[in-house]
Coordinates of C-alpha atoms (C1' of nucleotides) in Angstrom, one line a residue:
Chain A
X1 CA 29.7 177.4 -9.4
X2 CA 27.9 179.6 -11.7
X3 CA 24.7 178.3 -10.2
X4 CA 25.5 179.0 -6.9
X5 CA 26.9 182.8 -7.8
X6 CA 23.3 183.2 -9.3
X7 CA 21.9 182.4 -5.9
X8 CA 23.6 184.6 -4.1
X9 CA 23.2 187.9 -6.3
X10 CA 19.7 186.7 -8.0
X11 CA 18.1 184.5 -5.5
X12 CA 15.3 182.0 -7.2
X13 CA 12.0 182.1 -5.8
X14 CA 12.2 179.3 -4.0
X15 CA 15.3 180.4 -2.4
X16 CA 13.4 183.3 -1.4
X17 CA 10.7 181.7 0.1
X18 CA 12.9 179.4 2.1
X19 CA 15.2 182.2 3.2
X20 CA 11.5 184.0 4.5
X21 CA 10.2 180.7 5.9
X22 CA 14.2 180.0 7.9
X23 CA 13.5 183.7 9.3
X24 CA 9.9 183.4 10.7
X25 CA 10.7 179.9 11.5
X26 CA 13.5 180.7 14.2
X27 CA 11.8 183.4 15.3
X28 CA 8.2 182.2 16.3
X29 CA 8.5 178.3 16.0
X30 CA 6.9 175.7 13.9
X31 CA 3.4 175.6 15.9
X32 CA 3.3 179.9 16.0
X33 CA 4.3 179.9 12.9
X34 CA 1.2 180.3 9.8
X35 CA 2.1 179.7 6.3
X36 CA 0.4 182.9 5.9
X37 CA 3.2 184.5 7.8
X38 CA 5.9 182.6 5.5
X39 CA 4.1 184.4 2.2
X40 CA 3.9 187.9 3.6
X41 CA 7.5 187.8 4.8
X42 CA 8.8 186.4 1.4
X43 CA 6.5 189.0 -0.4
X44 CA 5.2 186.4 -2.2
X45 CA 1.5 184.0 -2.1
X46 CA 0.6 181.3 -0.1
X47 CA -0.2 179.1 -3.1
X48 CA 3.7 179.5 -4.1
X49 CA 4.7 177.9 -0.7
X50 CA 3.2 174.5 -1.0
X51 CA 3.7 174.8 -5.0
X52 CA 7.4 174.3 -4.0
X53 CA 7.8 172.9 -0.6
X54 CA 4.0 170.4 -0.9
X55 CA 3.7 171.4 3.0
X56 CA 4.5 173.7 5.6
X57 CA 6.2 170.3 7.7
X58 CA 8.4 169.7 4.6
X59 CA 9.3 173.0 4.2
X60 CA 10.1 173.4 8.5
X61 CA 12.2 169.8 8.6
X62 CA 14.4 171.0 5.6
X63 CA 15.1 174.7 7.6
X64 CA 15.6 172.8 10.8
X65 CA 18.2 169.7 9.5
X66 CA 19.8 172.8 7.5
X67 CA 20.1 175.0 11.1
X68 CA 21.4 171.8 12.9
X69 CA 24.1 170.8 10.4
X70 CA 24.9 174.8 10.6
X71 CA 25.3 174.2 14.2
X72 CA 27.0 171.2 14.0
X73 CA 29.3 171.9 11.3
X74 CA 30.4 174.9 12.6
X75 CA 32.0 173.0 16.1
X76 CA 32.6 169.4 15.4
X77 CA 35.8 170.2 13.1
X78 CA 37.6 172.1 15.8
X79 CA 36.7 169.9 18.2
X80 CA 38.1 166.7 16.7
X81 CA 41.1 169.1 15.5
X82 CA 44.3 167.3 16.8
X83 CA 47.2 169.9 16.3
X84 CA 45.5 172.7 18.9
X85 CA 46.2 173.0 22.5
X86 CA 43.3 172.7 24.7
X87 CA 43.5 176.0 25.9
X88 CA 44.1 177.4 22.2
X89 CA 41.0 174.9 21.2
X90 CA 38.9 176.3 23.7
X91 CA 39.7 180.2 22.9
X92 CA 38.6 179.5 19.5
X93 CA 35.8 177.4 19.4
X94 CA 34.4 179.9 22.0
X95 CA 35.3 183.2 19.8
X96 CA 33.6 181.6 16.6
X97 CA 30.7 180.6 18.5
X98 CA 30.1 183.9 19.8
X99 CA 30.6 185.4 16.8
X100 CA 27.6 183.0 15.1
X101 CA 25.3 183.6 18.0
X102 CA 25.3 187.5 17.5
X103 CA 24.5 186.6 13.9
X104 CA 22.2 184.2 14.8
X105 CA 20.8 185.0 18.0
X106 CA 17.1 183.0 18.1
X107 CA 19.2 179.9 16.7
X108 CA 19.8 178.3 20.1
X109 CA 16.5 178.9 21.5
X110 CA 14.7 177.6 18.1
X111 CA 16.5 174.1 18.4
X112 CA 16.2 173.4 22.2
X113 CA 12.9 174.5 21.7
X114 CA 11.6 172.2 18.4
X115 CA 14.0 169.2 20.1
X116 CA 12.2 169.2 23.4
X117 CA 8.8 169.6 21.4
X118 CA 9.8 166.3 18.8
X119 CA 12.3 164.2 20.3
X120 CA 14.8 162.3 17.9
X121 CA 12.1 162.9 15.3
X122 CA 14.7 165.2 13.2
X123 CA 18.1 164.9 15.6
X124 CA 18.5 161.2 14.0
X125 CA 18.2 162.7 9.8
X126 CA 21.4 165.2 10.7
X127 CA 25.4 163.6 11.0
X128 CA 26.9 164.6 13.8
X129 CA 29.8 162.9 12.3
X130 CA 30.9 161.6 15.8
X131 CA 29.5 160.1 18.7
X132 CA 30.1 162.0 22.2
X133 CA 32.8 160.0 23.4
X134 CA 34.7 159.9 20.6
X135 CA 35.5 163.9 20.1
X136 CA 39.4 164.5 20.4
X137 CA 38.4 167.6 23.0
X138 CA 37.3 165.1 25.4
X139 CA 40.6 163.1 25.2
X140 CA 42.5 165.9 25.9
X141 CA 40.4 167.2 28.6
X142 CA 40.6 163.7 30.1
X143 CA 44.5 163.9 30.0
X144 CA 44.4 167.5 31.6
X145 CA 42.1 166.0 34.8
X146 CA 44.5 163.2 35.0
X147 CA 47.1 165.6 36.3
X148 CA 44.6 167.4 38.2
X149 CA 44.3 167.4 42.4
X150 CA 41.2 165.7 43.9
X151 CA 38.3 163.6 42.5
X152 CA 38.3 163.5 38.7
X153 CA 35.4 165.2 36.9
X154 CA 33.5 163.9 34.7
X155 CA 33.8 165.3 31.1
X156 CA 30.3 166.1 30.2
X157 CA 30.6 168.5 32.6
X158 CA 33.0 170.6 31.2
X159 CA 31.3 170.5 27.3
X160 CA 28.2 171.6 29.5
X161 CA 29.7 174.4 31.3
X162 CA 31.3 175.4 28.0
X163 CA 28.5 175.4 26.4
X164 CA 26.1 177.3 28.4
X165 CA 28.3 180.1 29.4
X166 CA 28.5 180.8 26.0
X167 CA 24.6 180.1 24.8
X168 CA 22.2 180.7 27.7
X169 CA 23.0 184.6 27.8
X170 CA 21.4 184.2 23.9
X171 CA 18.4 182.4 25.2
X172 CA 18.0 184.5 28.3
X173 CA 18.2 187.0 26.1
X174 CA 14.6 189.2 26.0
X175 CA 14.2 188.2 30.1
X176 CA 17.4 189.3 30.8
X177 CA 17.5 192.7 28.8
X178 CA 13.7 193.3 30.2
X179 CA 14.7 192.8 33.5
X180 CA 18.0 195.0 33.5
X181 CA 17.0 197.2 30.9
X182 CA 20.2 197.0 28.7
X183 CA 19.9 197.5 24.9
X184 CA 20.5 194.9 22.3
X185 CA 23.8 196.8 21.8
X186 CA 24.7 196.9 25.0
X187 CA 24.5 193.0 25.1
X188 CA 26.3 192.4 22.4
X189 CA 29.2 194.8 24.1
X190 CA 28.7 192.0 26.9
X191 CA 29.0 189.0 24.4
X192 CA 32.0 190.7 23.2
X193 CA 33.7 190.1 26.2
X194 CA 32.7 187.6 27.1
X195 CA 35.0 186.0 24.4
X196 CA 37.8 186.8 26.4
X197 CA 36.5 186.3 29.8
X198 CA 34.8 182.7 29.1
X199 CA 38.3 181.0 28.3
X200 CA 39.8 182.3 31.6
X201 CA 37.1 181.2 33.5
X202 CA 37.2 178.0 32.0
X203 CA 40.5 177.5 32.9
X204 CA 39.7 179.0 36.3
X205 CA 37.3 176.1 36.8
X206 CA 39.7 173.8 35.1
X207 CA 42.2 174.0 37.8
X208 CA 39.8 174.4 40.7
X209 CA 40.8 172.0 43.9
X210 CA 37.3 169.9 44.5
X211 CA 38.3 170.4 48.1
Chain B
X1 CA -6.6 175.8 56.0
X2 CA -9.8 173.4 55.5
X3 CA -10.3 174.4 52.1
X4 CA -6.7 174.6 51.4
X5 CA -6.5 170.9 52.4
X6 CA -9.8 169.2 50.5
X7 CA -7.9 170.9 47.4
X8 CA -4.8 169.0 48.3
X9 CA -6.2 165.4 49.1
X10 CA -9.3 165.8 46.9
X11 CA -8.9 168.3 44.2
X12 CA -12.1 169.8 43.1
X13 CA -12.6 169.4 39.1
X14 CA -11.4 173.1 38.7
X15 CA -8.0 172.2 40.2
X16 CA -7.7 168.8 38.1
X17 CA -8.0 170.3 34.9
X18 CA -5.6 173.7 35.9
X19 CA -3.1 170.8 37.2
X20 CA -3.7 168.8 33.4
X21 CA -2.7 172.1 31.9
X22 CA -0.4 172.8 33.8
X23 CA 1.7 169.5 32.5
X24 CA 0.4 169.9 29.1
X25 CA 1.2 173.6 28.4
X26 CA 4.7 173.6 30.5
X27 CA 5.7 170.6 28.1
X28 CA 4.7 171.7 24.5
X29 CA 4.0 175.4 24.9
X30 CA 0.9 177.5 24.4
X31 CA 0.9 177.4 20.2
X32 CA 1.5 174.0 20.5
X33 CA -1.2 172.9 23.5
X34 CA -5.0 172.5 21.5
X35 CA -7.4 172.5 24.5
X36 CA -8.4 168.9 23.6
X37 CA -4.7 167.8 24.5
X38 CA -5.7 169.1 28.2
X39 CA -9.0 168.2 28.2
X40 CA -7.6 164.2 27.5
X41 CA -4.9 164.6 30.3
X42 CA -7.3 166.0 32.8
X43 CA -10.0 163.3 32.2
X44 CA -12.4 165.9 31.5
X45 CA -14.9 167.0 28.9
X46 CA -13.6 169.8 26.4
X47 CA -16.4 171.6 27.3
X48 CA -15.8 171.9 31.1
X49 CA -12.3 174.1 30.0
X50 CA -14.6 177.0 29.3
X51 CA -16.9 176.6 31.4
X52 CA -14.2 176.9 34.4
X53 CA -11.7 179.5 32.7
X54 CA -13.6 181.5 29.5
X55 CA -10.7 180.9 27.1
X56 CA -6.8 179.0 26.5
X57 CA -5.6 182.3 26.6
X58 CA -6.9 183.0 30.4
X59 CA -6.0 180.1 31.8
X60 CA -2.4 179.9 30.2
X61 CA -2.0 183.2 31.3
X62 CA -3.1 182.1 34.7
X63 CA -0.6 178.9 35.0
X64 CA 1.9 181.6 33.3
X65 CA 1.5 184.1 36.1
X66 CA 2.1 181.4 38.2
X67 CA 4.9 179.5 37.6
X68 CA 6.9 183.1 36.9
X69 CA 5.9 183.6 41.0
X70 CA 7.3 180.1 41.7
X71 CA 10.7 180.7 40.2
X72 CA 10.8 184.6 41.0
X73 CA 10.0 183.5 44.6
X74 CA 12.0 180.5 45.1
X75 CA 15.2 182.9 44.5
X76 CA 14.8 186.5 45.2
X77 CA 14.4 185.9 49.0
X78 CA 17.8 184.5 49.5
X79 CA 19.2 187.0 46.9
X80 CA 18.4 189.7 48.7
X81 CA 19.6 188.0 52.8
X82 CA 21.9 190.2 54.4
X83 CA 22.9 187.6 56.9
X84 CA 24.5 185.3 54.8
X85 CA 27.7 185.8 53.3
X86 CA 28.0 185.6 49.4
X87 CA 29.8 182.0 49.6
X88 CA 27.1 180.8 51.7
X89 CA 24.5 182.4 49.5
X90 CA 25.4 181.2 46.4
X91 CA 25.7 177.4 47.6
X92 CA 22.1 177.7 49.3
X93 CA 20.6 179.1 46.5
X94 CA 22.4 176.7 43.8
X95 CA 21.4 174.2 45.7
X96 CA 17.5 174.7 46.2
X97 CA 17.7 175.8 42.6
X98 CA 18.7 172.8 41.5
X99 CA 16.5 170.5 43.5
X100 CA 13.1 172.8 42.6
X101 CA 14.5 172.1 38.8
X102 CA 14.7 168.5 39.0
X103 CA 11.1 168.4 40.4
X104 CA 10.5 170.6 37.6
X105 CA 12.8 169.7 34.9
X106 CA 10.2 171.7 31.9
X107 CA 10.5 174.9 33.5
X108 CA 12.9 176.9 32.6
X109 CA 12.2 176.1 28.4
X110 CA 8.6 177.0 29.1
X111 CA 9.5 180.4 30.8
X112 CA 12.0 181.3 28.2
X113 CA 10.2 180.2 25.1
X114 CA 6.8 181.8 26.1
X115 CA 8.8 185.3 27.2
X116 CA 10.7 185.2 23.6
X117 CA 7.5 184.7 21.9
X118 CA 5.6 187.5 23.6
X119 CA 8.1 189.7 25.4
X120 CA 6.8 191.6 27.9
X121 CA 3.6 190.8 27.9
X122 CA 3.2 188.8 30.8
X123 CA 6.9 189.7 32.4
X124 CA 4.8 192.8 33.8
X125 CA 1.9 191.1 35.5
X126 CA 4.2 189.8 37.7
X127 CA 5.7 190.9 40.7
X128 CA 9.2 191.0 40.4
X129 CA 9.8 192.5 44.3
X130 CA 13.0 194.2 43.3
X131 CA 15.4 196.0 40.3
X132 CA 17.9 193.9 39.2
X133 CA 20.7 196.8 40.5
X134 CA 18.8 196.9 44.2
X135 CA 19.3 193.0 44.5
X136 CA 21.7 192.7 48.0
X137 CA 24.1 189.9 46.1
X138 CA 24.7 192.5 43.7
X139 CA 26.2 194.6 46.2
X140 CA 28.3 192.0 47.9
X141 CA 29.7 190.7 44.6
X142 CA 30.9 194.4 43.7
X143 CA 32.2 194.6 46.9
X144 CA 34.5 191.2 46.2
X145 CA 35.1 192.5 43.1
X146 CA 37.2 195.5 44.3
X147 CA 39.4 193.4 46.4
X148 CA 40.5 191.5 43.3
X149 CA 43.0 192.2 41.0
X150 CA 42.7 193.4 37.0
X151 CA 40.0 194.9 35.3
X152 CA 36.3 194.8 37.3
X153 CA 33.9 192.5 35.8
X154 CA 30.3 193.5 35.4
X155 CA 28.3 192.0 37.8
X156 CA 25.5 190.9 34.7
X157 CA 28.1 188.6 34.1
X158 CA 28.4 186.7 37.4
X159 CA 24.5 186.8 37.2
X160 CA 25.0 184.7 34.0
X161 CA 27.1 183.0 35.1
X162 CA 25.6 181.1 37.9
X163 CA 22.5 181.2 36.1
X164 CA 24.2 179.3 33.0
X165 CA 25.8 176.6 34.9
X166 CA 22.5 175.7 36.8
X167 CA 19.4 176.2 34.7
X168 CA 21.4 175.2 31.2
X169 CA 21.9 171.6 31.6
X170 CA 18.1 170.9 32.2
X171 CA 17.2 173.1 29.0
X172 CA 19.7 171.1 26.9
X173 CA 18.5 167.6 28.8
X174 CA 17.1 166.2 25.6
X175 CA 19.6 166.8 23.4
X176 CA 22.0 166.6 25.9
X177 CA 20.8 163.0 26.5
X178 CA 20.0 161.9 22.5
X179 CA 23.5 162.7 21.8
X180 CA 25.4 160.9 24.8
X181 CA 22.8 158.3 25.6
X182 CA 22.7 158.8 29.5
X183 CA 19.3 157.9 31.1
X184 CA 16.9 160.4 32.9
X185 CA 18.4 158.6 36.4
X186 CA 22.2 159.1 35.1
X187 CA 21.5 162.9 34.2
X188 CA 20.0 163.5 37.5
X189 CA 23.1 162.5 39.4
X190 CA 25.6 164.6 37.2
X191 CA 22.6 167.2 38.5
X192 CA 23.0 166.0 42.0
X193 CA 26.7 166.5 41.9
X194 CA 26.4 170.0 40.2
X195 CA 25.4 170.8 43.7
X196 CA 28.6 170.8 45.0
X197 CA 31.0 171.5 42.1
X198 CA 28.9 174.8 40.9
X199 CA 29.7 176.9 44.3
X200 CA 33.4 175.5 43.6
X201 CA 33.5 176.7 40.1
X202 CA 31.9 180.3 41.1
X203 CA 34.4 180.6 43.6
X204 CA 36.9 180.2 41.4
X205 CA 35.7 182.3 38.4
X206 CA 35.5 184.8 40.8
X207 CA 39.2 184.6 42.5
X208 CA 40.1 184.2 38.1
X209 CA 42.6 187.0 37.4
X210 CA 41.9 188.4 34.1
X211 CA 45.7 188.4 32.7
Chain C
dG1 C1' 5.6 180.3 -12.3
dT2 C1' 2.4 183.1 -10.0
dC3 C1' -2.0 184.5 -8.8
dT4 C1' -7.3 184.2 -7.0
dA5 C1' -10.7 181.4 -5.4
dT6 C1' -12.0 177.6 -3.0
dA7 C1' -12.1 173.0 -0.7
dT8 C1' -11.1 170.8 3.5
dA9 C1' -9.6 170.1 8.1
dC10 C1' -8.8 171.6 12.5
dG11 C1' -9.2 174.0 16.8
dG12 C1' -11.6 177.2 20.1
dA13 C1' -15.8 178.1 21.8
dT14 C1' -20.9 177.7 22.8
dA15 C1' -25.8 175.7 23.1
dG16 C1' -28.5 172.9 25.2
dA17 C1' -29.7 168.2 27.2
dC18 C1' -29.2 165.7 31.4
Chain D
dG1 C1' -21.4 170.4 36.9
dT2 C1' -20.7 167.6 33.1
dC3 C1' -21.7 165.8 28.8
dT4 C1' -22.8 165.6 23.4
dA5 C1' -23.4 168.0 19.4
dT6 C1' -22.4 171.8 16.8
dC7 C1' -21.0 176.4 15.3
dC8 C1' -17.6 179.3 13.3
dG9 C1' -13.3 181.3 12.5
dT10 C1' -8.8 180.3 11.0
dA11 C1' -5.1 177.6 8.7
dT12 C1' -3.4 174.3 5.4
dA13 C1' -3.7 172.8 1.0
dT14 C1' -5.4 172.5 -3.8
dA15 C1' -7.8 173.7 -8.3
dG16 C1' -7.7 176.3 -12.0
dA17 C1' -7.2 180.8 -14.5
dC18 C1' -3.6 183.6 -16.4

DNA sequence: GTCTATATACGGATAGAC
DNA sequence: GTCTATCCGTATATAGAC
C-alpha cells in the first residue's frame, strides 16, 4: 500500500524507465524501436536499461503481456457479467472501451501489429480467463438470434462487428485524418459519438431480416 | 504486350526478387525485413538487392507506392460511378473488397502499420485521384441521409463504417483465430459470407433511427 | 545506482572475382 | 548478371569507474 503510493507520486527508476520504454514501445514497435530511444525518453542512460531489464526483449515481453492483460482485463469482466441486459452490456462495454482507446490510442495497432509479427509467442503467457465460447455475451446473443427471423448468424460475427466499429477508426487513425484533414480533436468529437451511435447500430444490425 | 508477358511466365531476376520482397516486407514490415530475409526468399544472392534497387529503403518505397495504387485503385473507381445506385455500390464494392483481401490477407496491417510509423511520408507520392468530400458515394449517402429521420450522421462515419466491417476481421485474423481456434479455411468462409450480410448490415445502420 | 567507455554482433552496402 | 568476401556504421550489451 505504501509501496505502491510511493510509485505513483515518486516513481523508482526502473518504473521510470519502463513507463519510457511502454511509450516508445507502442508508438514505434519492437523492431523500430532502439534501446537508445528507451534511454533518451526516460532521461536516463542506456547502461541503466539492461542494468534492470538484462535486454531490450525482456524488457518489450513484460510491456506487451502488461498491455494485453490491460486489454483483456478491461472487457472480459463485463462480458461474462450475468445480471446486465444485452443491450445494457453492449452500451457499456462499448462506452468504456472508447473511453480507453482515446487514452490509449496506438494500443490497438501495437498489439495487432507485434501478434501478426510473433504468433502465439506472447498471446499464450497472458489469461484470457475464458475460452471464446464460453463468454456469457455469446450465450445471450445466441438466445437473442434464436428469436430472430431468417438464417441464424453466427456469433463471431457480431464480437467482430463490435469490435471493429469501435477499434479500426483508432488504427485508421493517421490515414484517415490525412486523407480528410480532420484534427486529432476533431476525431475524438467523432469517437465521442460514436458511443452513442455504435449501440444503435448494433442493434440495427441485430434485428436486420437476412432476407 | 511481349515484354509484359515474358515477365509473367518467366520473370526476369529483377521481378523475382521485387516479388520475394514483396511477401517478406508486406508480412513483417520494413524495421523488421533485413535484406538477407529477401535475399533467402527470392533465391538470390544478397548482393544482387543492390545491385537491382540501390538500397531497402528504395525498393520498400517502391513495393509501398505500389500496393497504396492497388488498394486506392481497386476502390475509388466504383466510389466515384454515377450509374449505380448507393445499394448496388456498396454490395459491389464490399464484395471485390473482400475477395482482393482474401488474396491478400497482409495488406491492410502492412498499409496501416507503415503509414503510422511514417505518416505522410509516402501517403503523398501517391495518387489519390480525388478529396475525400469530392468522392460521388459521399454525395448519395448525404442525399439518403436527409430522407431519414433524427439527427444527420456524418458521413466519416458511414465511411468507417463499411470500412470497419470489411478490412477489420483480416487485421484481427491472427488473434482472431489463436483465441477461437478456427482454421485459415473456416475464417475464409465466415469471409465469404460477410459478402452478403455486410450490404445487409449497412442498409440497416443506415435506415437506424437515432432515438 | 548511475555513468562513460568499450566489446561484440548484426545489418546494409560495396569491391572485385568470375 | 551473379557470386564471395569484406567493409563500416549502428545497435545491443557489458565492464568498470565513480
Amino acid at each position: 500500500m505504501e509501496k505502491e503510493q510511493e510509485i505513483e507520486k515518486n516513481p523508482s527508476t526502473e518504473e521510470k524507465i519502463k513507463e519510457a520504454a511502454r511509450r516508445v514501445f507502442t508508438r514505434k514497435g519492437y523492431a523500430a524501436t532502439r534501446t537508445r530511444d528507451i534511454a533518451e525518453e526516460s532521461g536516463y542512460n542506456l547502461a541503466l536499461i539492461n542494468y534492470y531489464f538484462r535486454s531490450k526483449e525482456k524488457l518489450f515481453d513484460m510491456i506487451m503481456v502488461e498491455h494485453l492483460q490491460t486489454f483483456i482485463h478491461s472487457v472480459i469482466g463485463m462480458l461474462n457479467d450475468r445480471d446486465t441486459s444485452l443491450q445494457d452490456k453492449i452500451q457499456m462495454l462499448i462506452g468504456h472501451y472508447i473511453d480507453m482507446l482515446v487514452k490509449n490510442p496506438d494500443l490497438p495497432l501495437f498489439i495487432l501489429r507485434e501478434i501478426s509479427s510473433s504468433p502465439g509467442k506472447l498471446v499464450e503467457k497472458v489469461n484470457f480467463e475464458a475460452k471464446h465460447e464460453d463468454l456469457y455475451i455469446i450465450k445471450q446473443w445466441k438466445e437473442m438470434d434464436a428469436l430472430r427471423q431468417g438464417p441464424k448468424v453466427n456469433p463471431i460475427h457480431m464480437m467482430m462487428n463490435m469490435i471493429a466499429l469501435v477499434v479500426f477508426p483508432f488504427i485508421a487513425s493517421p490515414l484517415l485524418r490525412d486523407r480528410t484533414g480532420i484534427s486529432l480533436e476533431e476525431f475524438n468529437v467523432l469517437m465521442e459519438e460514436r458511443k452513442k451511435l455504435i449501440p444503435i447500430w448494433i442493434k440495427a444490425i441485430m434485428n436486420s431480416a437476412t432476407e
